[in-house]
Amino acid sequence: VSRPATRPRLLTAAGLLPIRATCGAPTSPRHADKAEALLRRADLAMSLAKRRGGAGWPLFEQPLEEQLLNRHKVRRPLADALEHEEFELHYQPLVNLKTGRISGFEALLRWNNPDLGLVSPAEFIPLAEESGLIVPIGDWVLQEASRQFARLQAMGHKNLRVAVNLSPRQFRHEGLATRISEILHENGLDGRFLELEITEGAVMERFDQALDVVN
């Protein structure tokens, strides 16, 4: 017997509120034959649903476990990478198409771990964003890029600018404008030569607040 699907609701003092459920499901004996292992794999599948925005019910797949194990392998040393000075900046030139001359550089964050080697930004940036580590890491990028380009200007390269990416979480962090001003002052870099790049999503999520930050 089948029934029409209805949206689940929660009765509160204020009335009925819609609720959403997120779950994950393995199958037995294909994925495991013991309750503990099945529950662990169900939790892994549920984690995937949450990362996709919730309100889903994905089935467990073996590559998912391998993927999450790799994430945990990267997450642990990432927490200490800043303290151990494992980050470095690489620079990609920005070229003026009219003159063909280099007008500046984009700062690209790279992580070189003694055990993992050079870790792809596609692997560690999302983890840093999820954990909140992106805020101190992003602060280091701003500080290091400003320091290096102030030094370049002192060597005679007066008009070079540096572009730095701000993550959505860093962009929403309270006191961002004040912190950038402090970094520029500490390193003696004119703000005209620092270019900040933000994603459309970071701006559109809370537009009014984002407008205040940009201003």
CSV table of C-alpha atoms in Angstrom, one decimal:
chain,number,residue,atom,x,y,z
A,1,VAL,CA,0.0,0.0,0.0
A,2,SER,CA,1.4,3.4,-0.9
A,3,ARG,CA,0.3,6.8,0.4
A,4,PRO,CA,0.9,10.3,-1.0
A,5,ALA,CA,4.1,11.8,0.5
A,6,THR,CA,3.5,14.6,3.0
A,7,ARG,CA,6.0,17.1,4.3
A,8,PRO,CA,6.9,16.3,7.9
A,9,ARG,CA,5.9,19.0,10.4
A,10,LEU,CA,6.8,19.7,14.0
A,11,LEU,CA,4.1,21.0,16.4
A,12,THR,CA,5.4,23.8,18.7
A,13,ALA,CA,3.9,26.5,20.9
A,14,ALA,CA,4.1,28.8,17.9
A,15,GLY,CA,2.3,26.4,15.6
A,16,LEU,CA,3.4,23.9,12.9
A,17,LEU,CA,7.0,24.2,11.6
A,18,PRO,CA,8.3,22.2,8.6
A,19,ILE,CA,11.3,19.9,9.4
A,20,ARG,CA,13.8,18.1,7.3
A,21,ALA,CA,15.5,14.8,7.8
A,22,THR,CA,19.0,13.7,6.7
A,23,CYS,CA,20.1,10.1,6.8
A,24,GLY,CA,22.5,7.7,5.2
A,25,ALA,CA,22.0,4.0,4.4
A,26,PRO,CA,24.3,1.0,3.8
A,27,THR,CA,23.1,-2.4,2.8
A,28,SER,CA,23.9,-5.8,4.4
A,29,PRO,CA,25.8,-8.0,3.7
A,30,ARG,CA,27.2,-6.0,0.7
A,31,HIS,CA,28.8,-3.2,2.9
A,32,ALA,CA,29.0,-5.0,6.2
A,33,ASP,CA,27.5,-7.8,8.2
A,34,LYS,CA,27.9,-6.4,11.7
A,35,ALA,CA,25.7,-3.7,13.3
A,36,GLU,CA,28.7,-1.5,14.4
A,37,ALA,CA,30.2,-1.5,10.9
A,38,LEU,CA,26.8,-0.8,9.3
A,39,LEU,CA,26.1,2.1,11.6
A,40,ARG,CA,29.6,3.6,10.9
A,41,ARG,CA,29.0,3.4,7.2
A,42,ALA,CA,25.5,4.9,7.6
A,43,ASP,CA,27.1,7.8,9.4
A,44,LEU,CA,29.6,8.3,6.6
A,45,ALA,CA,26.8,8.4,4.0
A,46,MET,CA,24.8,10.9,6.2
A,47,SER,CA,27.9,13.1,6.4
A,48,LEU,CA,27.9,13.2,2.6
A,49,ALA,CA,24.3,14.3,2.6
A,50,LYS,CA,25.0,17.1,5.1
A,51,ARG,CA,27.9,18.4,3.0
A,52,ARG,CA,25.4,18.5,0.0
A,53,GLY,CA,23.0,20.7,2.0
A,54,GLY,CA,21.0,18.2,4.0
A,55,ALA,CA,17.6,16.7,3.5
A,56,GLY,CA,18.9,13.7,1.5
A,57,TRP,CA,19.4,10.0,1.9
A,58,PRO,CA,22.4,8.8,-0.1
A,59,LEU,CA,23.4,5.1,-0.1
A,60,PHE,CA,26.9,4.3,1.2
A,61,GLU,CA,29.5,3.6,-1.5
A,62,GLN,CA,33.0,2.3,-0.9
A,63,PRO,CA,34.8,5.2,-2.5
A,64,LEU,CA,33.0,7.5,0.0
A,65,GLU,CA,34.8,5.8,2.9
A,66,GLU,CA,38.2,6.1,1.1
A,67,GLN,CA,37.4,9.8,0.4
A,68,LEU,CA,36.5,10.5,4.0
A,69,LEU,CA,39.6,8.7,5.3
A,70,ASN,CA,41.7,10.8,3.1
A,71,ARG,CA,40.0,13.9,4.4
A,72,HIS,CA,40.8,12.9,8.0
A,73,LYS,CA,44.4,12.2,7.0
A,74,VAL,CA,44.7,15.7,5.7
A,75,ARG,CA,42.6,17.4,8.5
A,76,ARG,CA,44.9,16.4,11.4
A,77,PRO,CA,48.2,17.9,10.2
A,78,LEU,CA,46.3,20.9,8.7
A,79,ALA,CA,45.5,22.2,12.2
A,80,ASP,CA,49.3,22.6,12.9
A,81,ALA,CA,50.4,23.6,9.5
A,82,LEU,CA,50.4,27.4,10.2
A,83,GLU,CA,52.3,27.0,13.5
A,84,HIS,CA,54.9,24.7,11.7
A,85,GLU,CA,55.3,27.3,8.9
A,86,GLU,CA,54.3,24.8,6.2
A,87,PHE,CA,52.4,27.3,4.0
A,88,GLU,CA,54.0,29.2,1.2
A,89,LEU,CA,52.8,31.6,-1.5
A,90,HIS,CA,53.3,31.1,-5.2
A,91,TYR,CA,52.6,33.9,-7.6
A,92,GLN,CA,50.8,34.0,-10.9
A,93,PRO,CA,51.5,37.0,-13.1
A,94,LEU,CA,48.7,39.4,-14.1
A,95,VAL,CA,49.4,40.8,-17.6
A,96,ASN,CA,48.0,44.0,-19.1
A,97,LEU,CA,46.6,42.9,-22.5
A,98,LYS,CA,47.0,46.3,-24.1
A,99,THR,CA,50.7,46.7,-23.2
A,100,GLY,CA,51.8,43.1,-22.7
A,101,ARG,CA,53.5,44.1,-19.5
A,102,ILE,CA,53.1,42.5,-16.1
A,103,SER,CA,51.0,44.7,-13.9
A,104,GLY,CA,50.9,42.5,-10.8
A,105,PHE,CA,50.6,39.0,-9.4
A,106,GLU,CA,47.9,36.8,-7.8
A,107,ALA,CA,49.0,35.2,-4.6
A,108,LEU,CA,48.3,31.4,-4.6
A,109,LEU,CA,48.3,29.5,-1.3
A,110,ARG,CA,50.2,26.2,-1.2
A,111,TRP,CA,50.7,23.7,1.6
A,112,ASN,CA,53.9,21.6,1.7
A,113,ASN,CA,53.6,19.0,4.5
A,114,PRO,CA,56.7,16.9,5.4
A,115,ASP,CA,54.6,13.7,5.4
A,116,LEU,CA,51.9,14.4,2.8
A,117,GLY,CA,54.1,16.4,0.4
A,118,LEU,CA,52.5,19.2,-1.7
A,119,VAL,CA,48.8,19.0,-0.9
A,120,SER,CA,46.3,20.2,-3.5
A,121,PRO,CA,44.3,23.4,-2.5
A,122,ALA,CA,41.2,21.5,-3.7
A,123,GLU,CA,41.8,19.1,-0.8
A,124,PHE,CA,42.8,21.4,2.1
A,125,ILE,CA,40.9,24.7,1.3
A,126,PRO,CA,37.4,23.2,1.8
A,127,LEU,CA,38.6,21.5,5.1
A,128,ALA,CA,40.1,24.8,6.3
A,129,GLU,CA,36.8,26.6,5.4
A,130,GLU,CA,34.7,24.0,7.3
A,131,SER,CA,36.8,24.1,10.4
A,132,GLY,CA,37.3,27.8,10.6
A,133,LEU,CA,41.1,27.5,10.1
A,134,ILE,CA,40.7,29.5,6.9
A,135,VAL,CA,40.4,32.7,9.0
A,136,PRO,CA,43.9,32.6,10.5
A,137,ILE,CA,45.3,31.0,7.4
A,138,GLY,CA,43.8,33.8,5.3
A,139,ASP,CA,45.2,36.4,7.7
A,140,TRP,CA,48.7,34.9,7.1
A,141,VAL,CA,48.2,35.1,3.3
A,142,LEU,CA,47.3,38.8,3.6
A,143,GLN,CA,50.2,39.4,5.9
A,144,GLU,CA,52.8,37.5,3.8
A,145,ALA,CA,51.7,39.0,0.5
A,146,SER,CA,51.7,42.5,1.9
A,147,ARG,CA,55.2,42.0,3.4
A,148,GLN,CA,56.7,40.6,0.2
A,149,PHE,CA,55.2,43.2,-2.1
A,150,ALA,CA,56.3,46.1,0.2
A,151,ARG,CA,59.8,44.6,-0.1
A,152,LEU,CA,59.5,44.4,-3.9
A,153,GLN,CA,58.4,48.1,-4.0
A,154,ALA,CA,61.4,49.0,-1.8
A,155,MET,CA,63.6,47.3,-4.4
A,156,GLY,CA,62.2,49.6,-7.1
A,157,HIS,CA,59.2,47.7,-8.5
A,158,LYS,CA,56.9,50.6,-7.6
A,159,ASN,CA,53.6,49.9,-9.5
A,160,LEU,CA,53.2,46.1,-9.0
A,161,ARG,CA,49.9,45.1,-7.3
A,162,VAL,CA,49.1,41.8,-5.5
A,163,ALA,CA,45.7,40.1,-5.7
A,164,VAL,CA,44.6,38.0,-2.7
A,165,ASN,CA,41.6,35.7,-2.6
A,166,LEU,CA,39.3,36.1,0.4
A,167,SER,CA,37.3,33.0,1.3
A,168,PRO,CA,33.5,33.3,2.1
A,169,ARG,CA,34.1,32.6,5.8
A,170,GLN,CA,37.0,35.1,6.0
A,171,PHE,CA,34.9,37.7,4.1
A,172,ARG,CA,32.1,37.4,6.7
A,173,HIS,CA,34.5,37.6,9.7
A,174,GLU,CA,33.9,40.6,11.9
A,175,GLY,CA,36.6,43.2,11.8
A,176,LEU,CA,38.0,42.2,8.3
A,177,ALA,CA,38.4,45.8,7.1
A,178,THR,CA,40.2,46.9,10.3
A,179,ARG,CA,42.5,43.9,10.1
A,180,ILE,CA,43.4,44.6,6.5
A,181,SER,CA,44.2,48.2,7.4
A,182,GLU,CA,46.4,47.0,10.2
A,183,ILE,CA,48.3,44.6,7.9
A,184,LEU,CA,48.9,47.3,5.3
A,185,HIS,CA,50.1,49.7,8.0
A,186,GLU,CA,52.4,47.1,9.6
A,187,ASN,CA,54.1,46.3,6.3
A,188,GLY,CA,54.1,49.8,4.8
A,189,LEU,CA,52.1,48.8,1.7
A,190,ASP,CA,49.8,51.3,0.1
A,191,GLY,CA,46.3,50.0,-0.2
A,192,ARG,CA,46.1,50.8,-3.9
A,193,PHE,CA,48.4,47.9,-4.5
A,194,LEU,CA,46.4,45.3,-2.7
A,195,GLU,CA,43.5,43.7,-4.7
A,196,LEU,CA,41.0,41.6,-2.9
A,197,GLU,CA,39.1,38.9,-4.8
A,198,ILE,CA,35.8,37.5,-3.5
A,199,THR,CA,33.3,35.0,-4.9
A,200,GLU,CA,29.8,35.9,-6.0
A,201,GLY,CA,28.4,33.5,-3.5
A,202,ALA,CA,30.1,35.3,-0.6
A,203,VAL,CA,28.4,38.5,-1.6
A,204,MET,CA,25.0,37.2,-2.4
A,205,GLU,CA,24.5,35.1,0.7
A,206,ARG,CA,24.0,38.2,2.9
A,207,PHE,CA,23.9,41.0,0.5
A,208,ASP,CA,23.3,44.0,2.8
A,209,GLN,CA,26.1,42.8,5.2
A,210,ALA,CA,28.4,42.2,2.3
A,211,LEU,CA,27.8,45.7,0.9
A,212,ASP,CA,28.8,47.2,4.2
A,213,VAL,CA,32.0,45.1,4.3
A,214,VAL,CA,32.9,46.1,0.7
A,215,ASN,CA,32.3,49.8,1.4
